[in-house]
Coordinates of C-alpha atoms in Angstrom, one line a residue:
Chain A
M1 CA -9.4 -29.7 6.9
T2 CA -8.4 -27.5 4.0
F3 CA -9.7 -24.2 5.1
L4 CA -8.1 -21.9 1.7
T5 CA -8.1 -23.8 -1.3
I6 CA -6.3 -22.7 -4.4
D7 CA -7.4 -24.8 -7.2
G8 CA -5.4 -25.0 -10.4
L9 CA -4.7 -21.1 -10.2
E10 CA -3.1 -19.4 -13.8
K11 CA -2.5 -15.1 -14.2
S12 CA -1.6 -14.2 -17.7
Y13 CA -0.1 -10.9 -19.0
G14 CA -1.0 -11.2 -22.5
K15 CA 2.1 -13.8 -23.2
V16 CA 3.4 -13.3 -19.8
R17 CA 2.6 -16.1 -17.3
A18 CA 2.7 -14.8 -14.0
L19 CA 0.9 -18.5 -12.3
E20 CA 1.3 -21.3 -13.0
R21 CA -1.8 -24.1 -12.7
I22 CA -1.3 -22.9 -9.0
S23 CA -2.6 -25.7 -6.3
L24 CA -2.1 -24.8 -2.9
G25 CA -4.5 -26.2 0.1
V26 CA -3.8 -23.8 4.0
A27 CA -5.4 -26.0 6.6
E28 CA -7.8 -23.4 9.0
G29 CA -4.9 -21.8 12.1
E30 CA -1.7 -22.4 9.9
F31 CA 1.4 -20.3 9.0
V32 CA 1.9 -21.0 5.0
T33 CA 5.3 -18.7 3.2
L34 CA 5.1 -18.4 0.0
L35 CA 9.0 -18.2 -0.8
G36 CA 10.2 -17.5 -3.9
P37 CA 12.9 -14.8 -5.5
S38 CA 10.9 -11.9 -6.7
G39 CA 8.5 -12.1 -10.8
S40 CA 8.8 -16.3 -8.9
G41 CA 4.5 -15.5 -8.8
K42 CA 4.6 -15.3 -4.9
T43 CA 3.4 -11.8 -4.8
T44 CA 1.0 -12.6 -7.8
L45 CA -1.0 -15.4 -6.3
L46 CA -0.9 -13.5 -2.6
M47 CA -2.8 -10.7 -4.4
S48 CA -5.3 -13.0 -6.1
V49 CA -6.3 -14.4 -2.8
A50 CA -6.6 -10.7 -1.7
G51 CA -9.2 -9.7 -4.4
F52 CA -6.7 -7.4 -6.3
T53 CA -5.7 -9.6 -9.1
E54 CA -7.6 -11.5 -11.0
P55 CA -6.8 -14.8 -11.7
T56 CA -7.2 -16.1 -15.7
A57 CA -8.6 -19.4 -14.2
G58 CA -8.8 -21.1 -11.7
R59 CA -10.6 -21.5 -8.2
I60 CA -10.3 -19.9 -4.8
L61 CA -12.1 -21.3 -1.9
L62 CA -12.7 -20.2 1.6
G63 CA -14.1 -23.0 3.4
D64 CA -15.9 -24.2 0.3
Q65 CA -17.2 -20.6 -0.3
D66 CA -15.9 -19.6 -3.9
I67 CA -14.0 -16.3 -3.2
T68 CA -12.6 -16.3 -6.6
R69 CA -14.2 -12.9 -8.2
L70 CA -15.4 -11.6 -4.9
D71 CA -14.0 -7.8 -4.1
P72 CA -11.4 -7.3 -2.2
E73 CA -13.6 -5.6 0.4
D74 CA -15.9 -8.0 1.1
R75 CA -13.2 -10.8 1.5
D76 CA -12.6 -9.9 5.1
F77 CA -8.9 -10.4 5.3
G78 CA -6.3 -8.6 6.9
F79 CA -4.1 -7.4 4.6
V80 CA -0.4 -6.0 6.0
F81 CA 1.2 -4.7 2.8
Q82 CA 4.9 -4.4 2.3
G83 CA 5.2 0.0 2.9
Y84 CA 2.8 -0.4 5.5
A85 CA 0.3 1.6 3.5
L86 CA -1.2 3.6 6.8
F87 CA -3.1 6.0 6.7
P88 CA -1.3 9.5 6.9
H89 CA -3.8 11.8 8.5
L90 CA -4.9 9.1 11.2
S91 CA -3.9 9.0 13.9
V92 CA -2.6 5.4 15.3
A93 CA -6.0 5.0 17.2
D94 CA -8.4 6.4 13.9
N95 CA -6.5 3.7 12.1
I96 CA -6.8 0.7 13.9
A97 CA -10.3 2.1 14.5
F98 CA -10.8 2.4 10.2
P99 CA -12.0 -1.5 9.5
L100 CA -14.3 -1.1 12.5
R101 CA -16.1 2.4 12.2
V102 CA -16.6 0.6 7.8
R103 CA -18.6 -2.2 9.8
K104 CA -20.7 0.7 12.0
W105 CA -19.5 -1.0 15.5
P106 CA -21.0 0.7 18.1
R107 CA -18.6 3.8 18.9
A108 CA -17.9 1.6 23.0
R109 CA -17.0 -1.5 21.5
I110 CA -14.9 0.3 18.8
Q111 CA -13.1 2.1 21.3
A112 CA -12.5 -0.8 23.7
R113 CA -11.4 -2.9 20.8
V114 CA -8.7 -0.6 19.8
E115 CA -7.4 -0.4 22.9
E116 CA -7.2 -4.2 22.7
M117 CA -5.7 -3.6 19.8
L118 CA -2.8 -1.3 20.9
A119 CA -1.8 -3.1 24.4
L120 CA -1.1 -6.5 21.8
V121 CA 1.1 -4.5 19.7
G122 CA 2.6 -2.6 22.2
L123 CA 1.6 0.7 21.3
E124 CA -0.6 2.3 23.9
A125 CA 1.6 4.9 24.0
M126 CA 1.9 5.9 20.8
A127 CA -2.1 6.1 20.3
R128 CA -3.0 9.9 19.1
R129 CA 0.6 9.9 17.1
K130 CA 0.6 10.5 12.6
P131 CA 2.5 7.3 11.3
A132 CA 4.8 9.9 10.3
Q133 CA 5.9 10.6 13.6
L134 CA 6.4 6.5 14.1
S135 CA 9.5 4.2 13.5
G136 CA 8.9 1.8 10.7
G137 CA 8.9 -1.2 13.4
Q138 CA 5.5 1.0 15.3
Q139 CA 4.5 1.6 12.4
Q140 CA 4.5 -1.8 11.2
R141 CA 2.9 -2.6 14.6
V142 CA 0.0 -0.4 13.5
A143 CA -0.3 -2.1 9.9
L144 CA -0.4 -5.5 11.7
A145 CA -3.4 -4.4 14.5
R146 CA -5.1 -3.4 11.8
A147 CA -6.0 -5.8 9.6
L148 CA -6.3 -7.7 12.8
S149 CA -9.0 -5.2 15.0
F150 CA -11.9 -6.6 13.5
G151 CA -10.9 -10.1 13.4
P152 CA -10.5 -10.9 9.2
R153 CA -10.8 -14.4 8.2
M154 CA -6.9 -15.1 7.1
M155 CA -3.8 -12.9 7.2
L156 CA -2.3 -11.4 4.5
L157 CA 1.2 -10.0 4.2
D158 CA 3.3 -9.2 1.6
E159 CA 6.8 -8.6 2.6
P160 CA 5.6 -6.8 5.8
L161 CA 9.0 -7.2 7.0
S162 CA 11.5 -6.0 4.1
A163 CA 11.8 -2.6 5.0
L164 CA 13.0 -2.6 8.0
D165 CA 16.5 -3.5 9.1
R166 CA 18.3 -6.5 10.7
S167 CA 18.4 -7.0 13.7
L168 CA 14.4 -5.1 14.6
R169 CA 13.0 -8.3 11.3
D170 CA 13.9 -10.2 13.9
S171 CA 12.4 -9.5 17.2
M172 CA 9.5 -8.9 14.2
Q173 CA 9.8 -12.1 13.2
Q174 CA 9.0 -13.2 17.1
E175 CA 6.2 -10.7 16.8
L176 CA 4.8 -11.8 14.2
K177 CA 4.7 -15.7 15.2
R178 CA 3.6 -14.5 18.7
L179 CA 0.4 -12.6 17.1
H180 CA -0.3 -16.1 15.3
R181 CA 0.4 -18.0 18.1
E182 CA -2.6 -15.5 19.7
T183 CA -5.1 -14.9 17.8
G184 CA -5.1 -17.9 16.0
V185 CA -6.0 -16.8 13.1
T186 CA -4.9 -18.6 9.2
F187 CA -1.2 -16.7 8.1
L188 CA -0.3 -16.3 4.6
Y189 CA 3.3 -14.8 4.3
V190 CA 5.1 -13.6 1.5
T191 CA 8.7 -13.4 1.1
H192 CA 12.1 -13.7 -0.3
D193 CA 14.3 -14.4 2.7
Q194 CA 14.2 -18.2 3.4
E195 CA 15.9 -17.9 6.9
E196 CA 12.7 -15.7 7.8
A197 CA 10.1 -18.2 5.7
Y198 CA 12.4 -21.2 8.1
A199 CA 11.6 -19.0 11.4
M200 CA 8.1 -18.6 11.1
S201 CA 6.6 -21.0 9.2
D202 CA 4.3 -24.3 10.0
R203 CA 4.5 -25.0 5.9
I204 CA 6.9 -23.3 2.7
A205 CA 5.8 -23.5 -0.5
V206 CA 8.9 -22.0 -2.8
F207 CA 7.7 -20.8 -5.9
H208 CA 10.0 -20.5 -9.1
R209 CA 9.1 -18.9 -12.7
G210 CA 5.4 -18.7 -12.2
R211 CA 5.2 -22.1 -10.4
L212 CA 5.0 -24.0 -7.2
V213 CA 8.2 -26.5 -7.2
Q214 CA 7.8 -27.4 -3.6
S215 CA 6.1 -27.6 -0.2
G216 CA 6.5 -28.8 3.0
P217 CA 7.2 -28.3 6.6
P218 CA 10.9 -26.0 7.0
R219 CA 12.6 -28.9 7.8
E220 CA 11.6 -31.5 5.2
I221 CA 12.0 -28.7 2.8
Y222 CA 15.6 -27.8 3.8
A223 CA 16.6 -31.4 3.6
R224 CA 15.1 -32.7 1.0
P225 CA 14.9 -29.9 -2.1
A226 CA 13.1 -30.9 -4.9
N227 CA 15.1 -30.1 -7.2
S228 CA 18.3 -27.9 -8.6
F229 CA 16.4 -24.6 -8.1
V230 CA 15.1 -25.8 -4.4
A231 CA 17.8 -26.8 -3.1
G232 CA 20.2 -23.6 -4.8
F233 CA 17.5 -21.3 -3.6
I234 CA 17.4 -23.0 0.1
G235 CA 20.4 -22.2 2.2
G236 CA 23.1 -21.0 -0.4
N237 CA 23.8 -25.0 -1.0
N238 CA 26.6 -26.3 -3.4
L239 CA 25.1 -27.9 -6.3
F240 CA 27.5 -29.5 -8.3
T241 CA 27.4 -31.9 -11.7
A242 CA 28.7 -36.0 -11.1
R243 CA 28.5 -38.9 -13.3
H244 CA 26.8 -41.9 -12.3
D245 CA 27.5 -45.4 -13.6
P246 CA 24.0 -47.1 -13.6
H247 CA 26.0 -50.5 -14.3
S248 CA 28.3 -50.3 -12.0
G249 CA 26.8 -48.4 -9.2
E250 CA 30.1 -46.5 -9.1
I251 CA 29.5 -42.6 -9.0
D252 CA 32.5 -40.3 -9.8
L253 CA 32.0 -37.1 -7.4
L254 CA 34.2 -34.1 -6.9
G255 CA 37.3 -36.5 -8.1
R256 CA 36.6 -39.1 -6.5
R257 CA 35.7 -43.1 -7.7
L258 CA 32.7 -44.1 -5.1
R259 CA 29.8 -46.5 -4.4
L260 CA 28.1 -44.5 -2.7
G261 CA 25.1 -46.8 -1.1
H262 CA 22.1 -44.2 -0.1
L263 CA 22.3 -43.4 -3.6
D264 CA 18.9 -44.0 -5.1
P265 CA 19.0 -46.9 -7.9
G266 CA 15.9 -45.9 -9.8
L267 CA 17.1 -42.7 -10.7
H268 CA 16.7 -41.5 -14.1
C269 CA 19.9 -40.5 -15.6
A270 CA 19.9 -42.1 -19.1
D271 CA 23.1 -40.0 -20.0
G272 CA 24.7 -40.7 -17.1
K273 CA 25.0 -37.1 -15.1
V274 CA 23.5 -36.1 -12.1
T275 CA 23.1 -33.1 -9.7
G276 CA 24.1 -33.2 -6.2
W277 CA 24.0 -31.4 -3.2
I278 CA 26.5 -30.5 -0.1
R279 CA 25.2 -28.2 2.3
P280 CA 28.4 -25.8 3.3
E281 CA 28.0 -26.2 6.7
A282 CA 28.5 -30.3 6.4
L283 CA 31.9 -29.5 4.8
R284 CA 34.7 -29.7 7.1
P285 CA 38.3 -29.2 6.7
G286 CA 40.9 -31.6 7.8
P287 CA 41.0 -35.7 7.5
A288 CA 37.6 -37.5 7.2
A289 CA 36.8 -39.3 10.2
P290 CA 35.7 -43.1 10.2
G291 CA 32.6 -43.3 8.0
E292 CA 33.2 -39.8 6.6
L293 CA 34.4 -39.2 3.1
E294 CA 37.8 -37.4 2.8
L295 CA 38.4 -35.1 -0.9
A296 CA 41.2 -33.6 -2.0
L297 CA 40.2 -30.6 -2.6
T298 CA 42.0 -26.7 -3.6
L299 CA 41.2 -23.3 -1.1
E300 CA 41.5 -20.6 -3.3
D301 CA 40.4 -17.8 -0.9
I302 CA 38.6 -17.3 2.3
S303 CA 36.2 -14.7 3.8
F304 CA 35.3 -13.5 7.1
A305 CA 31.2 -13.7 7.9
G306 CA 30.1 -12.5 11.1
T307 CA 29.6 -16.2 12.8
G308 CA 32.4 -17.5 10.9
D309 CA 34.6 -17.6 7.9
R310 CA 33.8 -19.1 4.4
L311 CA 36.2 -21.2 2.3
F312 CA 36.1 -20.7 -1.5
L313 CA 36.8 -24.8 -2.4
R314 CA 37.7 -25.7 -5.8
S315 CA 37.7 -29.7 -6.7
P316 CA 40.1 -31.4 -9.2
D317 CA 37.5 -31.1 -11.9
G318 CA 37.1 -27.6 -11.8
Q319 CA 33.1 -27.3 -9.4
P320 CA 33.5 -24.5 -7.2
L321 CA 32.2 -25.3 -3.3
I322 CA 31.6 -23.6 -0.4
A323 CA 32.1 -24.5 3.3
S324 CA 31.0 -22.3 6.6
Q325 CA 33.3 -23.1 9.3
T326 CA 33.0 -21.0 12.7
S327 CA 35.8 -19.8 14.2
G328 CA 37.5 -18.0 16.8
P329 CA 39.0 -14.4 17.5
T330 CA 42.2 -15.4 16.0
G331 CA 40.5 -16.4 12.8
P332 CA 41.2 -20.1 10.3
A333 CA 44.5 -21.0 10.4
F334 CA 44.2 -22.5 6.7
R335 CA 46.0 -21.0 3.8
P336 CA 45.5 -20.8 0.3
G337 CA 46.2 -24.2 -1.7
P338 CA 46.0 -28.1 -1.2
I339 CA 43.4 -28.4 1.7
T340 CA 42.0 -31.5 2.3
C341 CA 37.8 -31.8 3.5
A342 CA 35.7 -34.4 5.5
V343 CA 32.2 -35.2 4.4
H344 CA 29.5 -37.4 5.3
P345 CA 28.1 -39.3 2.6
D346 CA 24.8 -39.0 4.5
D347 CA 25.1 -35.2 3.9
I348 CA 25.5 -35.4 0.4
G349 CA 22.0 -35.4 -1.5
F350 CA 20.6 -36.4 -5.3
L351 CA 18.2 -35.1 -6.9
P352 CA 15.2 -36.7 -9.0
A353 CA 17.4 -36.5 -12.5
R354 CA 15.1 -35.5 -14.9
Q355 CA 13.9 -32.3 -12.7
T356 CA 17.8 -31.2 -12.5
Chain B
M1 CA 31.7 30.5 -3.4
S2 CA 33.2 28.5 -6.3
H3 CA 34.5 29.6 -9.2
F4 CA 31.8 27.8 -10.6
Q5 CA 28.9 29.1 -8.7
R6 CA 30.4 32.8 -9.3
W7 CA 30.3 31.6 -13.3
A8 CA 26.9 30.5 -12.6
L9 CA 25.4 33.1 -10.6
A10 CA 26.9 35.9 -13.1
L11 CA 24.9 33.5 -16.1
T12 CA 21.1 34.9 -14.5
L13 CA 22.2 38.5 -14.3
P14 CA 20.7 39.2 -17.2
A15 CA 17.5 38.2 -16.3
G16 CA 17.6 39.8 -13.2
A17 CA 18.2 43.2 -15.5
L18 CA 15.3 41.8 -17.1
M19 CA 12.8 41.7 -14.1
L20 CA 14.4 44.8 -13.2
A21 CA 14.1 47.0 -15.8
F22 CA 10.0 45.9 -17.4
Y23 CA 8.1 43.8 -14.0
V24 CA 9.6 45.3 -10.9
Y25 CA 9.9 49.3 -12.4
P26 CA 6.9 49.3 -14.0
I27 CA 5.3 48.1 -10.8
L28 CA 7.1 50.3 -8.7
Q29 CA 5.9 53.1 -11.9
V30 CA 2.0 52.3 -11.1
L31 CA 2.3 51.9 -7.5
G32 CA 3.6 55.8 -7.2
L33 CA 1.0 56.5 -10.0
S34 CA -1.7 55.2 -7.7
F35 CA -0.7 57.9 -5.0
S36 CA 0.1 60.9 -7.6
E37 CA -1.9 60.6 -10.4
P38 CA -4.0 63.1 -10.7
T39 CA -3.7 65.0 -7.4
P40 CA -1.0 63.3 -4.7
G41 CA -2.6 61.5 -1.7
L42 CA -4.9 58.7 -1.3
G43 CA -8.2 60.1 -3.3
N44 CA -8.0 57.3 -5.4
Y45 CA -7.8 54.3 -3.1
A46 CA -11.0 56.6 -1.5
E47 CA -13.0 56.5 -4.7
L48 CA -12.0 52.6 -4.8
V49 CA -14.4 52.3 -1.9
T50 CA -17.0 54.9 -2.9
N51 CA -17.1 55.4 -6.3
P52 CA -20.5 53.4 -6.9
A53 CA -19.6 51.4 -10.5
I54 CA -16.4 50.2 -8.7
R55 CA -18.3 48.4 -5.8
R56 CA -20.8 47.0 -9.0
V57 CA -17.4 46.2 -10.8
L58 CA -16.6 44.5 -7.4
W59 CA -19.4 42.8 -6.8
T60 CA -19.4 41.4 -10.5
T61 CA -16.0 40.2 -10.5
V62 CA -16.8 38.0 -6.8
Q63 CA -20.2 37.1 -8.2
V64 CA -18.2 35.7 -11.6
T65 CA -15.2 33.8 -9.2
V66 CA -17.1 32.1 -6.9
P67 CA -19.1 30.1 -9.5
T68 CA -16.1 29.8 -11.5
T69 CA -13.4 28.4 -9.0
L70 CA -16.4 26.4 -7.2
I71 CA -17.1 25.0 -10.9
T72 CA -13.9 24.7 -12.5
V73 CA -12.0 22.3 -8.8
T74 CA -14.8 20.3 -8.8
L75 CA -15.2 19.0 -12.7
S76 CA -11.1 19.3 -12.9
Y77 CA -11.1 16.5 -9.0
I78 CA -13.4 14.7 -10.8
V79 CA -10.9 14.5 -13.9
A80 CA -8.2 14.0 -12.4
L81 CA -9.2 11.5 -9.9
A82 CA -11.0 9.3 -12.8
M83 CA -7.1 9.5 -14.7
V84 CA -5.3 8.6 -11.9
Q85 CA -7.1 5.6 -11.8
M86 CA -7.1 4.9 -15.5
A87 CA -5.0 1.9 -16.9
P88 CA -1.4 4.1 -18.6
G89 CA -2.4 3.4 -22.1
R90 CA -6.0 5.3 -21.5
R91 CA -4.6 7.6 -18.9
R92 CA -1.9 8.9 -22.1
L93 CA -5.4 9.3 -24.2
A94 CA -7.1 11.6 -21.7
M95 CA -4.1 13.7 -20.8
F96 CA -3.9 14.8 -24.1
L97 CA -7.6 15.5 -24.9
V98 CA -7.0 17.8 -21.1
L99 CA -3.7 19.6 -22.7
V100 CA -5.7 19.7 -26.7
P101 CA -7.1 23.6 -25.6
F102 CA -3.6 25.3 -24.3
W103 CA -2.8 24.8 -28.4
I104 CA -6.1 27.4 -28.6
S105 CA -5.7 30.8 -28.6
V106 CA -8.3 32.2 -25.5
L107 CA -9.7 34.7 -28.5
V108 CA -10.5 31.5 -30.9
R109 CA -12.8 29.6 -27.8
A110 CA -14.1 32.7 -26.6
F111 CA -15.0 32.7 -30.5
A112 CA -16.2 28.9 -30.2
W113 CA -18.3 29.6 -27.4
I114 CA -20.3 32.2 -28.8
T115 CA -21.2 30.3 -31.6
V116 CA -22.3 27.8 -29.4
L117 CA -24.1 29.7 -26.8
R118 CA -25.7 32.9 -28.6
R119 CA -29.6 33.1 -29.5
R120 CA -29.1 30.5 -32.4
G121 CA -25.7 28.8 -31.4
I122 CA -26.7 25.0 -31.4
V123 CA -27.5 24.8 -28.4
N124 CA -30.8 27.1 -28.5
S125 CA -31.5 25.3 -32.2
T126 CA -31.0 21.9 -30.7
L127 CA -33.0 22.2 -27.3
Q128 CA -35.7 24.5 -29.8
D129 CA -35.6 21.3 -32.5
L130 CA -36.6 19.4 -30.1
G131 CA -39.3 20.8 -28.7
L132 CA -37.4 21.5 -25.1
I133 CA -38.0 25.6 -25.1
H134 CA -39.8 27.5 -26.9
K135 CA -37.7 30.6 -26.5
P136 CA -34.1 30.6 -26.8
L137 CA -32.0 30.6 -23.5
A138 CA -30.0 33.6 -22.3
L139 CA -26.9 32.0 -21.9
I140 CA -24.2 34.6 -23.1
Y141 CA -23.6 37.9 -23.1
N142 CA -24.3 37.7 -19.0
E143 CA -22.4 36.1 -16.4
L144 CA -23.6 32.4 -17.4
G145 CA -21.5 32.4 -20.0
V146 CA -18.4 34.3 -19.0
V147 CA -18.2 32.0 -16.0
I148 CA -19.2 28.9 -18.7
G149 CA -16.3 30.4 -21.4
M150 CA -13.8 31.0 -18.3
V151 CA -14.9 27.3 -16.2
H152 CA -13.6 26.0 -20.2
Y153 CA -10.2 28.5 -19.7
M154 CA -9.3 27.3 -16.4
M155 CA -10.6 23.6 -16.5
P156 CA -6.3 22.2 -18.1
F157 CA -4.6 24.5 -15.5
A158 CA -7.0 23.0 -12.4
I159 CA -6.7 19.3 -13.6
L160 CA -3.0 19.6 -14.5
L161 CA -2.5 20.7 -10.7
L162 CA -4.9 17.8 -9.2
Y163 CA -3.7 15.2 -11.1
A164 CA 0.0 16.1 -9.6
N165 CA -1.4 16.4 -6.6
L166 CA -3.5 13.2 -6.6
S167 CA -1.2 10.7 -8.2
D168 CA 1.2 11.7 -5.0
I169 CA -1.1 9.8 -2.7
D170 CA -0.1 6.1 -2.3
Q171 CA -2.1 3.9 -3.9
S172 CA -1.6 1.0 -1.5
V173 CA -3.2 3.5 0.7
I174 CA -6.2 2.9 -0.9
R175 CA -6.2 -0.7 -1.4
A176 CA -5.3 -1.0 1.9
A177 CA -8.8 0.6 2.6
R178 CA -10.2 -1.3 0.1
S179 CA -8.6 -4.7 2.5
L180 CA -10.0 -3.4 5.5
G181 CA -13.7 -3.4 3.9
A182 CA -14.5 -0.2 3.1
R183 CA -16.6 0.8 -0.1
R184 CA -16.5 3.6 -2.9
W185 CA -18.0 5.7 -1.3
M186 CA -16.4 5.8 2.4
I187 CA -12.9 5.5 0.4
F188 CA -13.5 8.9 -1.2
S189 CA -14.9 11.0 1.3
R190 CA -12.2 8.8 4.4
V191 CA -8.8 8.8 2.2
W192 CA -9.4 10.3 -1.2
L193 CA -10.9 14.0 0.0
P194 CA -8.8 14.6 3.1
L195 CA -5.6 13.7 1.6
S196 CA -6.0 16.0 -1.7
L197 CA -7.8 19.3 0.4
P198 CA -4.5 20.9 0.2
G199 CA -4.3 20.3 -3.5
L200 CA -8.1 21.0 -4.0
L201 CA -7.3 24.3 -2.2
V202 CA -4.2 25.0 -4.2
A203 CA -5.9 24.9 -7.0
A204 CA -9.0 26.9 -6.3
L205 CA -6.6 29.9 -5.0
F206 CA -5.1 29.1 -8.6
V207 CA -8.1 29.1 -10.3
V208 CA -9.4 32.9 -7.8
I209 CA -6.1 34.5 -8.6
F210 CA -6.6 33.9 -12.5
S211 CA -9.9 34.9 -12.7
F212 CA -8.9 38.7 -11.0
G213 CA -6.8 39.1 -14.0
F214 CA -8.8 37.7 -16.7
L215 CA -9.9 40.2 -19.8
V216 CA -10.5 38.6 -22.6
T217 CA -13.4 36.0 -21.9
P218 CA -15.3 37.9 -19.7
A219 CA -15.0 41.0 -22.6
L220 CA -16.0 38.9 -25.4
L221 CA -18.6 36.8 -23.4
G222 CA -20.0 39.3 -21.8
A223 CA -19.9 41.7 -23.8
G224 CA -19.4 45.2 -21.8
R225 CA -22.5 44.3 -19.5
V226 CA -20.2 41.9 -17.3
L227 CA -17.8 44.1 -16.3
M228 CA -14.8 42.6 -14.5
V229 CA -11.8 44.1 -12.9
A230 CA -9.5 43.7 -15.4
E231 CA -11.7 44.8 -17.7
Y232 CA -12.6 48.1 -16.2
I233 CA -9.0 48.5 -15.3
S234 CA -8.2 47.9 -18.9
V235 CA -11.0 50.3 -20.3
Q236 CA -9.6 53.5 -17.5
I237 CA -6.4 53.0 -19.4
S238 CA -7.1 52.8 -22.4
N239 CA -9.9 54.6 -23.2
T240 CA -11.5 57.4 -20.0
L241 CA -7.2 57.7 -19.4
N242 CA -8.4 57.7 -15.7
W243 CA -4.6 56.6 -14.6
G244 CA -4.6 57.8 -11.4
V245 CA -7.9 55.2 -10.6
A246 CA -7.3 52.4 -12.5
T247 CA -3.3 52.2 -11.0
A248 CA -5.0 52.6 -7.5
L249 CA -6.7 49.6 -8.4
S250 CA -4.4 47.2 -10.3
T251 CA -2.5 47.7 -6.7
S252 CA -5.0 46.8 -4.4
L253 CA -5.6 43.9 -6.7
L254 CA -1.9 42.6 -6.3
V255 CA -1.7 43.3 -2.8
A256 CA -4.8 41.1 -2.5
V257 CA -3.5 38.6 -4.5
G258 CA -0.1 39.0 -2.5
L259 CA -2.0 38.0 0.7
L260 CA -4.0 35.0 -0.5
V261 CA -1.3 33.6 -1.2
W262 CA 0.7 34.3 1.9
L263 CA -2.1 33.0 3.7
A264 CA -1.7 29.9 1.5
T265 CA 2.1 29.1 2.3
R266 CA 1.0 29.6 6.6
H267 CA -1.0 26.4 6.5
P268 CA 2.7 23.3 5.8
A269 CA 0.5 21.2 4.0
L270 CA -0.9 23.8 1.2
R271 CA 2.5 24.9 1.5
A272 CA 4.3 21.5 0.5
A273 CA 1.4 21.6 -2.5
L274 CA 2.4 25.4 -4.0
E275 CA 5.7 24.1 -4.4
G276 CA 4.4 21.0 -6.4
G277 CA 7.3 18.6 -4.6
R278 CA 6.9 15.2 -3.0
K279 CA 7.9 15.7 0.3

């Protein structure tokens, strides 16, 4: 059952179209992430759902109630802002109590609820502090507790982790997942960080230039990107161009002429050009094992990336490729120059040609 | 200290010398005169307390300053709060309109108010033509007229001060309040007002200090009937040549203002607002 329905939503600023006919459904209790680079429209969509941005056309439904023109204060959504937006003059407890006082809850119930929320985010000891006396991660927890305290119909989160450093981000992701699980509230989450999106979401909606280009579970987005933008944006993919001969069924791929069985014969490629992708971790230096495809490439550079090494390669037809390798403490035993690499045909993907 | 810093410091010397010669030295002279003219001693300060004319002048000053400050700060806060929330284009227009009075001399403004507020001025004749009043209202040559003129003079300053303070408030905090269910009045009383309290106090302090030194507007719109401290001092110096009392009064005024500013800087939020910068 669809809980939140976004139906043909558009937003224009003068001639600039920030959102183009967005339709998206969110189920009750789902964790949906709007993912895209800055300026892709994901934040505009979130602000429209929150009521801070008035869409030019289209509707937003919650259940069967049309909330498109409802004021933000009447929507009962918990909103978590990028910069936390805590009330600097109020203590942590008073920040969390703010939406409850607005709703005229009785004093005893407010106090009980504030304690419950403080426990939920592990800040019992900080109740009397002012936001300026807290660390970034603690401020973020207060913002979450404040947005959850009044029992919102839905949580809207606008890049809430972007101001935190990396190690804190990882633990806050776990915390957000736990809060989502424990409260059962529907989460609509905006980020430009695909790892964050993978780690937390039930479903990801990828945005590009005001359009919703693909939506689906994280693994599906990762395995089957719908177009070259998604393929490139997700996971630092290697995108390359190949030439396909529809008559012979053969393909010129990174300097080799092959028959590739799983290349969809129904693909439109009138000009014979197709875009393909190989994940950096699927491209492996060394001779091919049975069933694998061997590529003769040139190694141009190696860089250390913490979890492993990144090999900067070039194909005989001049296309750049990256292979990522886990490596031991001594580093990789490769030198710049000709190198043989192997890839399994199943790890080579092709995009529908008309969308590339 | 580097070579450059030494030179930079040397460049401020002329300005420092000017300050010493034309600001600090006269003030010390005023201080000296207040203890020595006409006879050495504390006589002038004793007179400040005992002379009923001076007491009346001080009381008038308070009577004008308090309503001027309250009205100026309230009206300016409304204008500044509206400006902060305007679209950029409108805000530019509003800022322009606020700044226009700065280009008109205080003398011209006082005379303009006289033509508007006098017995046969626009306000009285309009009200009479409409039959709302039968006798002209006494809008000028009294404390009301002085307050009107002073509020008009002070508002641009107060608006600019409050605007700077209010635009320092993070707009996402206001949005957060809305998302948490707060309506207009709640947002105003629980978010805007407490967050802008330091700015309001600084603006009030500013208006009070200015009011102490107001000369032209009370003199013209009060027509000698509303005698405030600054005008009284000026009369003592140029007409009755009573320099001793005048300098004692000036010194007391300076001390009072200094005390107010010092008190304000005791409070960290007020000090930040006084210094005018984001922390």
